[in-house]
Amino acid sequence: MAGLEAIKTPILLMTGGADLYAPPPLMRMYAARVKHAETSIIPEAGHSAFWEQPELFNQAVLAFIRKY
């Protein structure tokens, strides 16, 4: 995790609210170390939020992209 502080590109860290591989607390911890990071937690989704909740996933991605 030492290299995370060096990231200058805005990034979106996404996970499902029920993701056991990349749980929300872990994504928040990573985001706290990257200056321009945002997190998006997709409710009622596990590790495949893009497939389990595609509308919410796409909304989050498009909202992030529109900022830049």
PDB file of C-alpha atoms in Angstrom:
ATOM      1  CA  MET A   1       0.000   0.000   0.000  1.00  0.00           C
ATOM      2  CA  ALA A   2       2.998   2.313   0.217  1.00  0.00           C
ATOM      3  CA  GLY A   3       2.683   3.316  -3.443  1.00  0.00           C
ATOM      4  CA  LEU A   4      -0.935   4.431  -3.167  1.00  0.00           C
ATOM      5  CA  GLU A   5       0.021   7.943  -2.070  1.00  0.00           C
ATOM      6  CA  ALA A   6       1.888   8.422  -5.352  1.00  0.00           C
ATOM      7  CA  ILE A   7      -1.236   8.001  -7.494  1.00  0.00           C
ATOM      8  CA  LYS A   8      -2.226  11.346  -8.976  1.00  0.00           C
ATOM      9  CA  THR A   9      -4.937  10.183 -11.368  1.00  0.00           C
ATOM     10  CA  PRO A  10      -8.523  10.371 -10.087  1.00  0.00           C
ATOM     11  CA  ILE A  11      -9.789   6.867  -9.414  1.00  0.00           C
ATOM     12  CA  LEU A  12     -13.103   5.326  -8.506  1.00  0.00           C
ATOM     13  CA  LEU A  13     -12.958   2.411  -6.104  1.00  0.00           C
ATOM     14  CA  MET A  14     -16.125   0.372  -6.414  1.00  0.00           C
ATOM     15  CA  THR A  15     -17.341  -2.593  -4.459  1.00  0.00           C
ATOM     16  CA  GLY A  16     -20.549  -4.295  -3.533  1.00  0.00           C
ATOM     17  CA  GLY A  17     -22.000  -3.824  -0.082  1.00  0.00           C
ATOM     18  CA  ALA A  18     -21.723  -7.603   0.440  1.00  0.00           C
ATOM     19  CA  ASP A  19     -18.352  -8.083  -1.292  1.00  0.00           C
ATOM     20  CA  LEU A  20     -16.251 -10.517   0.740  1.00  0.00           C
ATOM     21  CA  TYR A  21     -13.115 -10.167  -1.425  1.00  0.00           C
ATOM     22  CA  ALA A  22     -12.948  -6.352  -1.479  1.00  0.00           C
ATOM     23  CA  PRO A  23     -15.261  -5.267   1.356  1.00  0.00           C
ATOM     24  CA  PRO A  24     -16.333  -1.637   1.744  1.00  0.00           C
ATOM     25  CA  PRO A  25     -14.039  -0.955   4.749  1.00  0.00           C
ATOM     26  CA  LEU A  26     -11.027  -2.064   2.692  1.00  0.00           C
ATOM     27  CA  MET A  27     -12.004   0.199  -0.221  1.00  0.00           C
ATOM     28  CA  ARG A  28     -12.426   3.136   2.168  1.00  0.00           C
ATOM     29  CA  MET A  29      -8.989   2.433   3.617  1.00  0.00           C
ATOM     30  CA  TYR A  30      -7.438   2.488   0.138  1.00  0.00           C
ATOM     31  CA  ALA A  31      -9.336   5.645  -0.794  1.00  0.00           C
ATOM     32  CA  ALA A  32      -8.028   7.424   2.291  1.00  0.00           C
ATOM     33  CA  ARG A  33      -4.490   6.946   0.969  1.00  0.00           C
ATOM     34  CA  VAL A  34      -5.108   8.214  -2.580  1.00  0.00           C
ATOM     35  CA  LYS A  35      -5.539  11.960  -2.951  1.00  0.00           C
ATOM     36  CA  HIS A  36      -8.146  11.944  -5.735  1.00  0.00           C
ATOM     37  CA  ALA A  37      -9.982   8.715  -4.913  1.00  0.00           C
ATOM     38  CA  GLU A  38     -13.694   8.204  -4.513  1.00  0.00           C
ATOM     39  CA  THR A  39     -15.535   5.136  -3.327  1.00  0.00           C
ATOM     40  CA  SER A  40     -18.835   3.799  -4.537  1.00  0.00           C
ATOM     41  CA  ILE A  41     -20.569   1.055  -2.604  1.00  0.00           C
ATOM     42  CA  ILE A  42     -23.210  -0.770  -4.636  1.00  0.00           C
ATOM     43  CA  PRO A  43     -25.918  -2.033  -2.272  1.00  0.00           C
ATOM     44  CA  GLU A  44     -27.180  -5.590  -2.449  1.00  0.00           C
ATOM     45  CA  ALA A  45     -24.206  -6.702  -4.537  1.00  0.00           C
ATOM     46  CA  GLY A  46     -21.243  -8.915  -3.912  1.00  0.00           C
ATOM     47  CA  HIS A  47     -17.956  -9.027  -5.818  1.00  0.00           C
ATOM     48  CA  SER A  48     -19.645  -8.779  -9.229  1.00  0.00           C
ATOM     49  CA  ALA A  49     -21.548  -5.528  -8.719  1.00  0.00           C
ATOM     50  CA  PHE A  50     -21.338  -4.759 -12.447  1.00  0.00           C
ATOM     51  CA  TRP A  51     -23.379  -7.892 -13.114  1.00  0.00           C
ATOM     52  CA  GLU A  52     -25.561  -7.996 -10.004  1.00  0.00           C
ATOM     53  CA  GLN A  53     -26.648  -4.340 -10.094  1.00  0.00           C
ATOM     54  CA  PRO A  54     -25.748  -3.110 -13.605  1.00  0.00           C
ATOM     55  CA  GLU A  55     -27.905   0.022 -13.514  1.00  0.00           C
ATOM     56  CA  LEU A  56     -26.395   1.249 -10.245  1.00  0.00           C
ATOM     57  CA  PHE A  57     -22.912   0.307 -11.390  1.00  0.00           C
ATOM     58  CA  ASN A  58     -23.294   2.210 -14.666  1.00  0.00           C
ATOM     59  CA  GLN A  59     -24.760   5.250 -12.908  1.00  0.00           C
ATOM     60  CA  ALA A  60     -21.785   5.410 -10.544  1.00  0.00           C
ATOM     61  CA  VAL A  61     -19.243   5.051 -13.351  1.00  0.00           C
ATOM     62  CA  LEU A  62     -20.920   7.650 -15.557  1.00  0.00           C
ATOM     63  CA  ALA A  63     -21.250  10.125 -12.673  1.00  0.00           C
ATOM     64  CA  PHE A  64     -17.541   9.749 -11.937  1.00  0.00           C
ATOM     65  CA  ILE A  65     -16.519  10.143 -15.587  1.00  0.00           C
ATOM     66  CA  ARG A  66     -18.669  13.257 -16.001  1.00  0.00           C
ATOM     67  CA  LYS A  67     -16.664  14.999 -13.274  1.00  0.00           C
ATOM     68  CA  TYR A  68     -13.552  14.804 -15.434  1.00  0.00           C
TER      69      TYR A  68
END
